[in-house]
XYZ file of C-alpha atoms in Angstrom:
148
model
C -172.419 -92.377 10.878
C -174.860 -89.713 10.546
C -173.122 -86.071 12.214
C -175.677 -83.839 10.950
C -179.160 -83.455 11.503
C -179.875 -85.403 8.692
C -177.973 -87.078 5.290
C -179.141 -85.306 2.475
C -179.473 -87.547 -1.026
C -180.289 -84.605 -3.130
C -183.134 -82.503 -3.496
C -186.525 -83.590 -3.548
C -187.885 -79.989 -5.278
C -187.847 -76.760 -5.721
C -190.446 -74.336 -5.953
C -190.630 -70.774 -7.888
C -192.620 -68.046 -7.364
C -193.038 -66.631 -10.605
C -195.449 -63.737 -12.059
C -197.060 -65.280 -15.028
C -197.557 -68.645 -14.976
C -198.245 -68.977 -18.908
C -195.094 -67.344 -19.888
C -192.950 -69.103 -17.017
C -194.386 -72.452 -18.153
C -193.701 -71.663 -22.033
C -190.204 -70.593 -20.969
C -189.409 -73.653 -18.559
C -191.492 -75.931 -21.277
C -188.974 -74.538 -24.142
C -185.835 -74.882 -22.110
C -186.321 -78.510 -21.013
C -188.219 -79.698 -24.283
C -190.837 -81.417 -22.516
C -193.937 -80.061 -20.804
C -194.759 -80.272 -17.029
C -195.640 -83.104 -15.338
C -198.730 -82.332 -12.824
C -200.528 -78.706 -14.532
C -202.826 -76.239 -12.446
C -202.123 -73.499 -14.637
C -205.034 -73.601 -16.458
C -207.174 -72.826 -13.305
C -205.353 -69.991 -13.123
C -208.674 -67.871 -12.910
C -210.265 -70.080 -10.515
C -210.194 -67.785 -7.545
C -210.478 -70.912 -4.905
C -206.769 -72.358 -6.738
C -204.923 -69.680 -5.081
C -205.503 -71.331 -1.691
C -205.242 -74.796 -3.102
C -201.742 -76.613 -2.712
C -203.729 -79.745 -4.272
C -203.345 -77.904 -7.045
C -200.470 -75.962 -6.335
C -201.777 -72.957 -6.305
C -202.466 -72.920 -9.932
C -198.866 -73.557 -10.595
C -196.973 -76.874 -12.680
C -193.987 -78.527 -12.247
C -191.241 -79.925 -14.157
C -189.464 -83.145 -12.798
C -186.231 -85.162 -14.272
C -183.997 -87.157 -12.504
C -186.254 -87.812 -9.236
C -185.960 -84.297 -8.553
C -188.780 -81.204 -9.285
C -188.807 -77.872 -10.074
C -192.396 -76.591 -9.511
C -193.612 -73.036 -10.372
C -195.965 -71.418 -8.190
C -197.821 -68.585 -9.432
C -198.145 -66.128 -6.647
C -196.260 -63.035 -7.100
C -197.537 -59.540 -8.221
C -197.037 -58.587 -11.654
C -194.920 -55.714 -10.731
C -192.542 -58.311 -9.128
C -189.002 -58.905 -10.170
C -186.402 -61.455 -8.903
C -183.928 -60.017 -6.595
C -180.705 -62.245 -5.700
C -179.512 -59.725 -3.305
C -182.443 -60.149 -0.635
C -183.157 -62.893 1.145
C -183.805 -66.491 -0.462
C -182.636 -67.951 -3.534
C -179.259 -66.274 -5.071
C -179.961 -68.590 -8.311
C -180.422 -72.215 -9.997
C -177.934 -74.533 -11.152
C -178.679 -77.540 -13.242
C -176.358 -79.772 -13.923
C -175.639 -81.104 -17.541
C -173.045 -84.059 -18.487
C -170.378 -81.799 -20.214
C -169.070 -78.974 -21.384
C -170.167 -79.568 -25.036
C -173.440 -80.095 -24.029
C -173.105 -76.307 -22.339
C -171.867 -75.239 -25.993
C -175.060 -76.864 -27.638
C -177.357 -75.494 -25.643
C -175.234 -72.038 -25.941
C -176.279 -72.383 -29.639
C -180.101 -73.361 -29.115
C -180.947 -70.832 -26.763
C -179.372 -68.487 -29.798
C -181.527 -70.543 -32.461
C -184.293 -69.702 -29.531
C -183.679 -66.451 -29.529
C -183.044 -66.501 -25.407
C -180.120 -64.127 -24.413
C -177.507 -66.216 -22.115
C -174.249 -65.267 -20.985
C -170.562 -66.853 -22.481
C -169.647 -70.559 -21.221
C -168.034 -69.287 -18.195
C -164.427 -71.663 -17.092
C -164.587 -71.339 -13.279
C -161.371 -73.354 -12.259
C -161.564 -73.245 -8.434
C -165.174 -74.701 -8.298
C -164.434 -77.703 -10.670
C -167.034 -76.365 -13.406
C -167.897 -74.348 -16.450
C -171.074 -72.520 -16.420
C -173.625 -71.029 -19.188
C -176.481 -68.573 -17.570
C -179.502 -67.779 -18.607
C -182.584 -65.542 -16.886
C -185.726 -66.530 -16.877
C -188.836 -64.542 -17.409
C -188.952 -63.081 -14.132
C -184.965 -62.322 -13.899
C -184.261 -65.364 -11.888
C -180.550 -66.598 -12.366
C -180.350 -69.707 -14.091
C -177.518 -71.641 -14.513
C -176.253 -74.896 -16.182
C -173.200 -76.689 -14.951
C -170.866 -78.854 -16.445
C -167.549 -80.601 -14.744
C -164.626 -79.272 -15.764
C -162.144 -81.356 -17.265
C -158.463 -80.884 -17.616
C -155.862 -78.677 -16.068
């Protein structure tokens, strides 16, 4: 029985505003080790893609697991990502387990991407390893916790 609105079954996708799309994509492209599914970006200069959610505004998108993070490259160059308005705090992905958080702890230092420490958070259940992206956003990967 159904006491919601609706029964969620995940996300379908999520979309970024970012303010290069070239360095975004690189970044996203590097950190998942494979490149984006559906690609706009290099109509980038096409004044008409802008408008165009066909092509998603000139944007790509990533997508694993039946679920897709897009990029959508809208925002001013000036623009930096600010958790403390309105909209998205920050993104968590889930990985399998803590020593995958380790290993990628030690490729995004073979990358040469500054991330925080693998982070033991004992009330939520997980252990966490952030990392920003380009435009500041707050990413963050998520393992269960195991043990006491």
């Amino acid at each position: 029985m159904i006491n919601g609105i609706f029964a969620p079954q995940g996300f379908s996708h999520i979309r970024l505003t970012v303010t290069d799309i070239h360095r975004s994509k690189a970044f996203y492209q590097r950190l998942f080790g494979m490149p984006p599914g559906s690609d706009f970006s290099n109509q980038i200069d096409d004044p008409t893609v802008h408008d165009d959610p066909w092509r998603t505004f000139g944007g790509c998108s990533f997508t694993f697991h039946g679920q897709t993070l897009g990029l959508r490259p809208v925002a001013s160059g000036a623009d930096r990502f600010d958790p403390d308005r309105v909209g998205l705090d920050h993104l968590s992905f889930r990985v399998r387990s803590v020593e995958d958080l380790h290993a990628a702890a030690r490729r995004l230092d073979d990358a040469g991407v500054t991330h925080g420490e693998v982070t033991d958070l004992p009330p939520f259940g997980l252990v966490i390893l952030s990392v920003q992206d380009p435009d500041d956003i707050n990413l963050e990967l998520a393992a269960p916790r195991v043990g006491p």
